[in-house]
Amino acid sequence: MRQWQGSEPIEEPLATEGLLRLARGDALVSFDGVEKSFGAVTALRGLDLDVYPGETLTLLGPSGCGKSTALRLLAGLAQPTQGEIRWNCGAAREKIGFVFQEATLLPWADVFANVYLPLRLAGVPRRDAAPRVNEALELVGLGPSSRALPRELSGGMKMRCAIARALVMRPALLLMDEPFAALDEVTRSKLNDELLALKAKLGATIVFVTHSVFESTFLSTRIVVLAARGGEIVDEIAVDPRLTRDADFRLSREFASICRRASQALQRASRDAEP
């Protein structure tokens, strides 16, 4: 596979050689009895979960069930209190992108500079990074807005900028922590469509956190529903990746059936949170 050199843009998909060498059915990364505590509070308890190459895995559950904690553990931003996170592809472990709940843009920097930031921190000169930054901006439809400041952007454009910043490092694994939760329904739906188009083009593995049954059903190839207070897996729902994800899918019997099962699992997961 061709590697990025100097100002030459990368053309290969996000999947790396290490990912392609994984045997069929092998997990990219696995949680093995993972527990994470913060003082007296246990955010995750005994989590066993596999993430497979190329899938869109959604973690669905009530607030406090450990969804965001699981993402931070995957990103290496926190370490398990007990258990192990086992990587079967070291290349993927080094190529992780993270999109947080808030866009967290630098208010004094324009869109280009915000997307360039990870490469700047990695020591890549601006001139050499420019094709890669412009490529990421074009992928999310922000090419014409590269000189705009964050205060000049809509909520959806800010989140597109945050996604471009995650993509500029060419991640093999993209972690997304409720990135569209604060947006209006129309913008959220449009960004869901755009995320699926990006995934089809780039071949990334995505782990997505949401509270929305509808969003999880539309985006996912697998939904894992976590219970409150400890993150026990209540249900695991496979969604056929061959289904066409469009407006008609949102109105289909398949969509309604998956939403019903996910909603029922979420209700069971939420009972543990009730006093």
PDB file of C-alpha atoms in Angstrom:
ATOM      1  CA  MET A   1       0.000   0.000   0.000  1.00  0.00           C
ATOM      2  CA  ARG A   2       1.176   3.510  -0.762  1.00  0.00           C
ATOM      3  CA  GLN A   3       2.198   5.622   2.189  1.00  0.00           C
ATOM      4  CA  TRP A   4       1.877   9.396   2.486  1.00  0.00           C
ATOM      5  CA  GLN A   5       5.124  11.158   1.686  1.00  0.00           C
ATOM      6  CA  GLY A   6       5.682  14.896   1.823  1.00  0.00           C
ATOM      7  CA  SER A   7       2.842  16.782   0.138  1.00  0.00           C
ATOM      8  CA  GLU A   8       1.457  13.708  -1.626  1.00  0.00           C
ATOM      9  CA  PRO A   9      -2.159  12.966  -0.565  1.00  0.00           C
ATOM     10  CA  ILE A  10      -3.058   9.502   0.590  1.00  0.00           C
ATOM     11  CA  GLU A  11      -5.415   7.683  -1.771  1.00  0.00           C
ATOM     12  CA  GLU A  12      -5.839   4.305  -0.076  1.00  0.00           C
ATOM     13  CA  PRO A  13      -8.804   3.633   2.218  1.00  0.00           C
ATOM     14  CA  LEU A  14      -8.452   4.010   5.966  1.00  0.00           C
ATOM     15  CA  ALA A  15      -7.982   0.269   6.513  1.00  0.00           C
ATOM     16  CA  THR A  16      -4.312  -0.546   7.039  1.00  0.00           C
ATOM     17  CA  GLU A  17      -2.265  -3.541   5.974  1.00  0.00           C
ATOM     18  CA  GLY A  18      -2.490  -4.855   9.522  1.00  0.00           C
ATOM     19  CA  LEU A  19      -6.269  -4.787   9.343  1.00  0.00           C
ATOM     20  CA  LEU A  20      -6.272  -6.593   6.019  1.00  0.00           C
ATOM     21  CA  ARG A  21      -4.091  -9.341   7.502  1.00  0.00           C
ATOM     22  CA  LEU A  22      -6.636 -10.141  10.215  1.00  0.00           C
ATOM     23  CA  ALA A  23      -8.157 -13.568   9.664  1.00  0.00           C
ATOM     24  CA  ARG A  24     -11.806 -13.657   8.707  1.00  0.00           C
ATOM     25  CA  GLY A  25     -13.873 -13.409  11.892  1.00  0.00           C
ATOM     26  CA  ASP A  26     -11.011 -12.087  14.050  1.00  0.00           C
ATOM     27  CA  ALA A  27     -11.806  -9.142  16.292  1.00  0.00           C
ATOM     28  CA  LEU A  28      -9.913  -5.918  15.790  1.00  0.00           C
ATOM     29  CA  VAL A  29      -9.940  -5.305  19.546  1.00  0.00           C
ATOM     30  CA  SER A  30     -11.584  -7.077  22.498  1.00  0.00           C
ATOM     31  CA  PHE A  31     -12.695  -6.108  25.998  1.00  0.00           C
ATOM     32  CA  ASP A  32     -11.968  -9.046  28.292  1.00  0.00           C
ATOM     33  CA  GLY A  33     -13.634  -8.692  31.704  1.00  0.00           C
ATOM     34  CA  VAL A  34     -12.941  -4.950  31.712  1.00  0.00           C
ATOM     35  CA  GLU A  35     -13.830  -2.940  34.805  1.00  0.00           C
ATOM     36  CA  LYS A  36     -13.312   0.770  35.262  1.00  0.00           C
ATOM     37  CA  SER A  37     -13.873   2.516  38.578  1.00  0.00           C
ATOM     38  CA  PHE A  38     -13.615   6.160  39.545  1.00  0.00           C
ATOM     39  CA  GLY A  39     -13.162   6.072  43.302  1.00  0.00           C
ATOM     40  CA  ALA A  40     -16.254   4.425  44.749  1.00  0.00           C
ATOM     41  CA  VAL A  41     -18.140   4.627  41.443  1.00  0.00           C
ATOM     42  CA  THR A  42     -17.889   1.713  39.004  1.00  0.00           C
ATOM     43  CA  ALA A  43     -18.537   2.873  35.428  1.00  0.00           C
ATOM     44  CA  LEU A  44     -17.944  -0.540  33.824  1.00  0.00           C
ATOM     45  CA  ARG A  45     -18.054  -3.963  35.402  1.00  0.00           C
ATOM     46  CA  GLY A  46     -16.885  -7.160  33.683  1.00  0.00           C
ATOM     47  CA  LEU A  47     -17.402  -5.964  30.100  1.00  0.00           C
ATOM     48  CA  ASP A  48     -16.757  -8.597  27.421  1.00  0.00           C
ATOM     49  CA  LEU A  49     -17.055  -7.119  23.940  1.00  0.00           C
ATOM     50  CA  ASP A  50     -15.427  -7.596  20.530  1.00  0.00           C
ATOM     51  CA  VAL A  51     -15.071  -4.935  17.829  1.00  0.00           C
ATOM     52  CA  TYR A  52     -14.741  -6.348  14.306  1.00  0.00           C
ATOM     53  CA  PRO A  53     -12.997  -4.737  11.318  1.00  0.00           C
ATOM     54  CA  GLY A  54     -15.252  -2.720   9.050  1.00  0.00           C
ATOM     55  CA  GLU A  55     -18.326  -2.710  11.256  1.00  0.00           C
ATOM     56  CA  THR A  56     -20.298   0.190  12.681  1.00  0.00           C
ATOM     57  CA  LEU A  57     -20.828  -0.823  16.291  1.00  0.00           C
ATOM     58  CA  THR A  58     -23.207   1.367  18.282  1.00  0.00           C
ATOM     59  CA  LEU A  59     -23.209   1.432  22.081  1.00  0.00           C
ATOM     60  CA  LEU A  60     -26.746   2.288  23.178  1.00  0.00           C
ATOM     61  CA  GLY A  61     -27.809   2.786  26.768  1.00  0.00           C
ATOM     62  CA  PRO A  62     -29.014   5.185  29.465  1.00  0.00           C
ATOM     63  CA  SER A  63     -26.787   7.879  30.932  1.00  0.00           C
ATOM     64  CA  GLY A  64     -24.201   6.454  33.309  1.00  0.00           C
ATOM     65  CA  CYS A  65     -23.998   3.012  31.707  1.00  0.00           C
ATOM     66  CA  GLY A  66     -20.338   3.408  30.733  1.00  0.00           C
ATOM     67  CA  LYS A  67     -20.630   4.051  26.983  1.00  0.00           C
ATOM     68  CA  SER A  68     -18.276   7.026  26.934  1.00  0.00           C
ATOM     69  CA  THR A  69     -15.934   5.293  29.373  1.00  0.00           C
ATOM     70  CA  ALA A  70     -15.619   2.372  26.944  1.00  0.00           C
ATOM     71  CA  LEU A  71     -14.628   4.776  24.150  1.00  0.00           C
ATOM     72  CA  ARG A  72     -12.016   6.468  26.335  1.00  0.00           C
ATOM     73  CA  LEU A  73     -10.548   3.098  27.241  1.00  0.00           C
ATOM     74  CA  LEU A  74     -10.319   2.198  23.540  1.00  0.00           C
ATOM     75  CA  ALA A  75      -8.626   5.521  22.802  1.00  0.00           C
ATOM     76  CA  GLY A  76      -6.087   5.008  25.586  1.00  0.00           C
ATOM     77  CA  LEU A  77      -7.346   8.090  27.431  1.00  0.00           C
ATOM     78  CA  ALA A  78      -7.980   5.903  30.488  1.00  0.00           C
ATOM     79  CA  GLN A  79      -6.805   2.500  31.697  1.00  0.00           C
ATOM     80  CA  PRO A  80      -8.939  -0.404  33.006  1.00  0.00           C
ATOM     81  CA  THR A  81      -9.106  -0.922  36.751  1.00  0.00           C
ATOM     82  CA  GLN A  82      -9.376  -4.649  36.072  1.00  0.00           C
ATOM     83  CA  GLY A  83      -9.459  -6.844  32.986  1.00  0.00           C
ATOM     84  CA  GLU A  84      -7.721  -6.384  29.654  1.00  0.00           C
ATOM     85  CA  ILE A  85      -8.226  -4.612  26.351  1.00  0.00           C
ATOM     86  CA  ARG A  86      -6.635  -6.918  23.804  1.00  0.00           C
ATOM     87  CA  TRP A  87      -5.614  -5.568  20.393  1.00  0.00           C
ATOM     88  CA  ASN A  88      -5.211  -8.003  17.507  1.00  0.00           C
ATOM     89  CA  CYS A  89      -3.908  -5.270  15.212  1.00  0.00           C
ATOM     90  CA  GLY A  90      -1.190  -3.013  16.552  1.00  0.00           C
ATOM     91  CA  ALA A  91      -1.453  -0.738  13.496  1.00  0.00           C
ATOM     92  CA  ALA A  92      -5.077   0.041  14.325  1.00  0.00           C
ATOM     93  CA  ARG A  93      -4.181   0.859  17.920  1.00  0.00           C
ATOM     94  CA  GLU A  94      -1.869   3.588  16.634  1.00  0.00           C
ATOM     95  CA  LYS A  95      -4.437   4.981  14.177  1.00  0.00           C
ATOM     96  CA  ILE A  96      -7.469   6.078  16.228  1.00  0.00           C
ATOM     97  CA  GLY A  97      -9.663   9.100  15.577  1.00  0.00           C
ATOM     98  CA  PHE A  98     -11.970  10.510  18.267  1.00  0.00           C
ATOM     99  CA  VAL A  99     -14.984  12.783  17.772  1.00  0.00           C
ATOM    100  CA  PHE A 100     -16.321  14.109  21.074  1.00  0.00           C
ATOM    101  CA  GLN A 101     -19.812  15.255  22.058  1.00  0.00           C
ATOM    102  CA  GLU A 102     -18.762  18.874  21.522  1.00  0.00           C
ATOM    103  CA  ALA A 103     -16.841  20.030  18.470  1.00  0.00           C
ATOM    104  CA  THR A 104     -14.149  21.568  20.768  1.00  0.00           C
ATOM    105  CA  LEU A 105     -12.747  23.836  18.046  1.00  0.00           C
ATOM    106  CA  LEU A 106     -10.137  26.485  18.739  1.00  0.00           C
ATOM    107  CA  PRO A 107     -12.215  29.691  18.542  1.00  0.00           C
ATOM    108  CA  TRP A 108      -9.329  31.867  17.311  1.00  0.00           C
ATOM    109  CA  ALA A 109      -8.288  29.458  14.530  1.00  0.00           C
ATOM    110  CA  ASP A 110      -9.970  29.049  11.156  1.00  0.00           C
ATOM    111  CA  VAL A 111     -11.378  25.753   9.883  1.00  0.00           C
ATOM    112  CA  PHE A 112      -8.146  24.809   8.091  1.00  0.00           C
ATOM    113  CA  ALA A 113      -6.053  25.424  11.202  1.00  0.00           C
ATOM    114  CA  ASN A 114      -8.436  23.415  13.394  1.00  0.00           C
ATOM    115  CA  VAL A 115      -8.235  20.415  11.068  1.00  0.00           C
ATOM    116  CA  TYR A 116      -4.467  20.805  10.698  1.00  0.00           C
ATOM    117  CA  LEU A 117      -3.956  20.727  14.486  1.00  0.00           C
ATOM    118  CA  PRO A 118      -3.315  16.940  14.911  1.00  0.00           C
ATOM    119  CA  LEU A 119      -0.745  16.996  12.101  1.00  0.00           C
ATOM    120  CA  ARG A 120       0.818  20.130  13.546  1.00  0.00           C
ATOM    121  CA  LEU A 121       1.183  18.397  16.916  1.00  0.00           C
ATOM    122  CA  ALA A 122       2.740  15.438  15.079  1.00  0.00           C
ATOM    123  CA  GLY A 123       5.378  17.765  13.636  1.00  0.00           C
ATOM    124  CA  VAL A 124       4.143  17.822  10.012  1.00  0.00           C
ATOM    125  CA  PRO A 125       4.906  21.190   8.354  1.00  0.00           C
ATOM    126  CA  ARG A 126       1.843  23.136   7.224  1.00  0.00           C
ATOM    127  CA  ARG A 127       2.936  23.084   3.578  1.00  0.00           C
ATOM    128  CA  ASP A 128       3.283  19.304   3.589  1.00  0.00           C
ATOM    129  CA  ALA A 129       0.042  18.835   5.507  1.00  0.00           C
ATOM    130  CA  ALA A 130      -2.065  21.091   3.262  1.00  0.00           C
ATOM    131  CA  PRO A 131      -3.142  18.398   0.719  1.00  0.00           C
ATOM    132  CA  ARG A 132      -4.142  16.081   3.524  1.00  0.00           C
ATOM    133  CA  VAL A 133      -6.112  18.798   5.357  1.00  0.00           C
ATOM    134  CA  ASN A 134      -7.845  19.868   2.148  1.00  0.00           C
ATOM    135  CA  GLU A 135      -8.701  16.249   1.399  1.00  0.00           C
ATOM    136  CA  ALA A 136     -10.350  15.854   4.820  1.00  0.00           C
ATOM    137  CA  LEU A 137     -12.270  19.115   4.367  1.00  0.00           C
ATOM    138  CA  GLU A 138     -13.554  18.018   0.972  1.00  0.00           C
ATOM    139  CA  LEU A 139     -14.676  14.690   2.421  1.00  0.00           C
ATOM    140  CA  VAL A 140     -16.988  16.491   4.856  1.00  0.00           C
ATOM    141  CA  GLY A 141     -18.044  19.230   2.449  1.00  0.00           C
ATOM    142  CA  LEU A 142     -16.142  22.081   4.100  1.00  0.00           C
ATOM    143  CA  GLY A 143     -13.660  22.864   1.337  1.00  0.00           C
ATOM    144  CA  PRO A 144     -15.192  26.289   0.561  1.00  0.00           C
ATOM    145  CA  SER A 145     -15.249  27.182   4.290  1.00  0.00           C
ATOM    146  CA  SER A 146     -11.599  26.512   5.084  1.00  0.00           C
ATOM    147  CA  ARG A 147     -10.929  30.140   6.094  1.00  0.00           C
ATOM    148  CA  ALA A 148     -14.058  30.565   8.225  1.00  0.00           C
ATOM    149  CA  LEU A 149     -13.813  30.955  12.000  1.00  0.00           C
ATOM    150  CA  PRO A 150     -15.850  28.673  14.297  1.00  0.00           C
ATOM    151  CA  ARG A 151     -18.203  31.533  15.248  1.00  0.00           C
ATOM    152  CA  GLU A 152     -19.191  31.779  11.573  1.00  0.00           C
ATOM    153  CA  LEU A 153     -20.228  28.108  11.375  1.00  0.00           C
ATOM    154  CA  SER A 154     -23.553  26.432  12.057  1.00  0.00           C
ATOM    155  CA  GLY A 155     -23.739  23.584  14.564  1.00  0.00           C
ATOM    156  CA  GLY A 156     -23.633  21.015  11.783  1.00  0.00           C
ATOM    157  CA  MET A 157     -20.623  22.660  10.137  1.00  0.00           C
ATOM    158  CA  LYS A 158     -18.756  22.725  13.446  1.00  0.00           C
ATOM    159  CA  MET A 159     -19.307  18.992  13.836  1.00  0.00           C
ATOM    160  CA  ARG A 160     -18.179  18.377  10.245  1.00  0.00           C
ATOM    161  CA  CYS A 161     -14.995  20.259  11.117  1.00  0.00           C
ATOM    162  CA  ALA A 162     -14.482  18.032  14.163  1.00  0.00           C
ATOM    163  CA  ILE A 163     -14.974  14.924  11.997  1.00  0.00           C
ATOM    164  CA  ALA A 164     -12.477  16.246   9.430  1.00  0.00           C
ATOM    165  CA  ARG A 165      -9.968  16.789  12.247  1.00  0.00           C
ATOM    166  CA  ALA A 166     -10.381  13.133  13.238  1.00  0.00           C
ATOM    167  CA  LEU A 167     -10.073  11.938   9.632  1.00  0.00           C
ATOM    168  CA  VAL A 168      -6.938  13.937   8.811  1.00  0.00           C
ATOM    169  CA  MET A 169      -4.811  11.376  10.695  1.00  0.00           C
ATOM    170  CA  ARG A 170      -6.277   8.577   8.534  1.00  0.00           C
ATOM    171  CA  PRO A 171      -7.631   6.507  11.446  1.00  0.00           C
ATOM    172  CA  ALA A 172      -8.314   2.806  11.120  1.00  0.00           C
ATOM    173  CA  LEU A 173     -10.747   3.082  14.057  1.00  0.00           C
ATOM    174  CA  LEU A 174     -13.090   6.059  14.433  1.00  0.00           C
ATOM    175  CA  LEU A 175     -14.628   6.610  17.871  1.00  0.00           C
ATOM    176  CA  MET A 176     -17.669   8.918  18.034  1.00  0.00           C
ATOM    177  CA  ASP A 177     -19.184   9.949  21.373  1.00  0.00           C
ATOM    178  CA  GLU A 178     -22.718  11.254  20.714  1.00  0.00           C
ATOM    179  CA  PRO A 179     -21.426  13.712  18.112  1.00  0.00           C
ATOM    180  CA  PHE A 180     -24.870  14.715  16.814  1.00  0.00           C
ATOM    181  CA  ALA A 181     -26.844  14.783  20.072  1.00  0.00           C
ATOM    182  CA  ALA A 182     -26.998  18.588  20.360  1.00  0.00           C
ATOM    183  CA  LEU A 183     -28.140  19.157  16.766  1.00  0.00           C
ATOM    184  CA  ASP A 184     -31.670  19.622  15.455  1.00  0.00           C
ATOM    185  CA  GLU A 185     -33.354  16.567  13.938  1.00  0.00           C
ATOM    186  CA  VAL A 186     -32.985  17.673  10.307  1.00  0.00           C
ATOM    187  CA  THR A 187     -29.254  18.378  10.670  1.00  0.00           C
ATOM    188  CA  ARG A 188     -28.746  15.193  12.648  1.00  0.00           C
ATOM    189  CA  SER A 189     -30.448  13.115   9.962  1.00  0.00           C
ATOM    190  CA  LYS A 190     -28.330  14.730   7.235  1.00  0.00           C
ATOM    191  CA  LEU A 191     -25.107  14.077   9.144  1.00  0.00           C
ATOM    192  CA  ASN A 192     -26.151  10.456   9.674  1.00  0.00           C
ATOM    193  CA  ASP A 193     -26.457  10.132   5.884  1.00  0.00           C
ATOM    194  CA  GLU A 194     -23.081  11.798   5.380  1.00  0.00           C
ATOM    195  CA  LEU A 195     -21.396   9.555   7.946  1.00  0.00           C
ATOM    196  CA  LEU A 196     -22.600   6.435   6.125  1.00  0.00           C
ATOM    197  CA  ALA A 197     -21.315   7.846   2.836  1.00  0.00           C
ATOM    198  CA  LEU A 198     -17.940   8.548   4.460  1.00  0.00           C
ATOM    199  CA  LYS A 199     -17.738   5.047   5.875  1.00  0.00           C
ATOM    200  CA  ALA A 200     -18.522   3.488   2.497  1.00  0.00           C
ATOM    201  CA  LYS A 201     -15.811   5.578   0.855  1.00  0.00           C
ATOM    202  CA  LEU A 202     -13.107   5.229   3.491  1.00  0.00           C
ATOM    203  CA  GLY A 203     -13.628   1.733   4.882  1.00  0.00           C
ATOM    204  CA  ALA A 204     -13.207   2.708   8.530  1.00  0.00           C
ATOM    205  CA  THR A 205     -14.332   0.759  11.578  1.00  0.00           C
ATOM    206  CA  ILE A 206     -16.636   2.934  13.695  1.00  0.00           C
ATOM    207  CA  VAL A 207     -17.676   2.660  17.335  1.00  0.00           C
ATOM    208  CA  PHE A 208     -20.541   5.101  17.888  1.00  0.00           C
ATOM    209  CA  VAL A 209     -22.199   6.127  21.159  1.00  0.00           C
ATOM    210  CA  THR A 210     -25.782   7.387  21.225  1.00  0.00           C
ATOM    211  CA  HIS A 211     -28.960   7.568  23.297  1.00  0.00           C
ATOM    212  CA  SER A 212     -31.107   7.450  20.161  1.00  0.00           C
ATOM    213  CA  VAL A 213     -32.778   4.191  19.155  1.00  0.00           C
ATOM    214  CA  PHE A 214     -33.493   5.591  15.678  1.00  0.00           C
ATOM    215  CA  GLU A 215     -29.922   6.779  15.106  1.00  0.00           C
ATOM    216  CA  SER A 216     -28.450   3.480  16.273  1.00  0.00           C
ATOM    217  CA  THR A 217     -30.736   1.502  13.958  1.00  0.00           C
ATOM    218  CA  PHE A 218     -29.971   3.671  10.927  1.00  0.00           C
ATOM    219  CA  LEU A 219     -26.178   3.738  11.331  1.00  0.00           C
ATOM    220  CA  SER A 220     -25.254   0.367  12.758  1.00  0.00           C
ATOM    221  CA  THR A 221     -24.303  -3.050  11.575  1.00  0.00           C
ATOM    222  CA  ARG A 222     -24.469  -4.090  15.257  1.00  0.00           C
ATOM    223  CA  ILE A 223     -26.122  -2.507  18.283  1.00  0.00           C
ATOM    224  CA  VAL A 224     -24.980  -3.357  21.807  1.00  0.00           C
ATOM    225  CA  VAL A 225     -27.379  -2.204  24.529  1.00  0.00           C
ATOM    226  CA  LEU A 226     -25.713  -1.575  27.889  1.00  0.00           C
ATOM    227  CA  ALA A 227     -27.456  -1.561  31.264  1.00  0.00           C
ATOM    228  CA  ALA A 228     -27.156   1.321  33.687  1.00  0.00           C
ATOM    229  CA  ARG A 229     -24.696   1.076  36.580  1.00  0.00           C
ATOM    230  CA  GLY A 230     -21.985  -1.175  35.269  1.00  0.00           C
ATOM    231  CA  GLY A 231     -22.494  -1.615  31.547  1.00  0.00           C
ATOM    232  CA  GLU A 232     -23.805  -5.183  31.494  1.00  0.00           C
ATOM    233  CA  ILE A 233     -24.805  -6.145  27.942  1.00  0.00           C
ATOM    234  CA  VAL A 234     -28.613  -6.383  27.864  1.00  0.00           C
ATOM    235  CA  ASP A 235     -28.952  -7.201  24.166  1.00  0.00           C
ATOM    236  CA  GLU A 236     -26.875  -7.439  21.009  1.00  0.00           C
ATOM    237  CA  ILE A 237     -28.686  -6.741  17.749  1.00  0.00           C
ATOM    238  CA  ALA A 238     -27.233  -7.483  14.324  1.00  0.00           C
ATOM    239  CA  VAL A 239     -28.363  -5.180  11.501  1.00  0.00           C
ATOM    240  CA  ASP A 240     -27.902  -6.524   7.980  1.00  0.00           C
ATOM    241  CA  PRO A 241     -25.114  -4.424   6.398  1.00  0.00           C
ATOM    242  CA  ARG A 242     -26.638  -5.069   2.959  1.00  0.00           C
ATOM    243  CA  LEU A 243     -29.696  -2.965   3.801  1.00  0.00           C
ATOM    244  CA  THR A 244     -29.805   0.297   1.873  1.00  0.00           C
ATOM    245  CA  ARG A 245     -29.725   3.119   4.417  1.00  0.00           C
ATOM    246  CA  ASP A 246     -31.928   5.836   2.946  1.00  0.00           C
ATOM    247  CA  ALA A 247     -35.239   7.614   3.573  1.00  0.00           C
ATOM    248  CA  ASP A 248     -37.176   4.508   2.548  1.00  0.00           C
ATOM    249  CA  PHE A 249     -35.269   2.413   5.092  1.00  0.00           C
ATOM    250  CA  ARG A 250     -36.413   4.758   7.853  1.00  0.00           C
ATOM    251  CA  LEU A 251     -40.027   3.955   6.852  1.00  0.00           C
ATOM    252  CA  SER A 252     -39.538   0.220   6.349  1.00  0.00           C
ATOM    253  CA  ARG A 253     -40.763  -2.737   8.397  1.00  0.00           C
ATOM    254  CA  GLU A 254     -37.173  -3.811   8.989  1.00  0.00           C
ATOM    255  CA  PHE A 255     -36.340  -0.437  10.518  1.00  0.00           C
ATOM    256  CA  ALA A 256     -39.440  -0.500  12.725  1.00  0.00           C
ATOM    257  CA  SER A 257     -38.689  -4.053  13.875  1.00  0.00           C
ATOM    258  CA  ILE A 258     -35.092  -3.256  14.827  1.00  0.00           C
ATOM    259  CA  CYS A 259     -36.169  -0.048  16.587  1.00  0.00           C
ATOM    260  CA  ARG A 260     -38.786  -1.972  18.564  1.00  0.00           C
ATOM    261  CA  ARG A 261     -36.265  -4.540  19.768  1.00  0.00           C
ATOM    262  CA  ALA A 262     -33.677  -1.864  20.612  1.00  0.00           C
ATOM    263  CA  SER A 263     -36.307   0.200  22.433  1.00  0.00           C
ATOM    264  CA  GLN A 264     -37.417  -2.786  24.504  1.00  0.00           C
ATOM    265  CA  ALA A 265     -33.801  -3.566  25.390  1.00  0.00           C
ATOM    266  CA  LEU A 266     -33.226   0.075  26.330  1.00  0.00           C
ATOM    267  CA  GLN A 267     -36.261  -0.031  28.613  1.00  0.00           C
ATOM    268  CA  ARG A 268     -34.832  -3.098  30.341  1.00  0.00           C
ATOM    269  CA  ALA A 269     -31.440  -1.395  30.575  1.00  0.00           C
ATOM    270  CA  SER A 270     -32.990   1.700  32.140  1.00  0.00           C
ATOM    271  CA  ARG A 271     -34.801  -0.148  34.924  1.00  0.00           C
ATOM    272  CA  ASP A 272     -31.532  -0.606  36.731  1.00  0.00           C
ATOM    273  CA  ALA A 273     -31.189   3.179  36.936  1.00  0.00           C
ATOM    274  CA  GLU A 274     -34.539   3.674  38.661  1.00  0.00           C
ATOM    275  CA  PRO A 275     -34.522   4.294  42.439  1.00  0.00           C
TER     276      PRO A 275
END
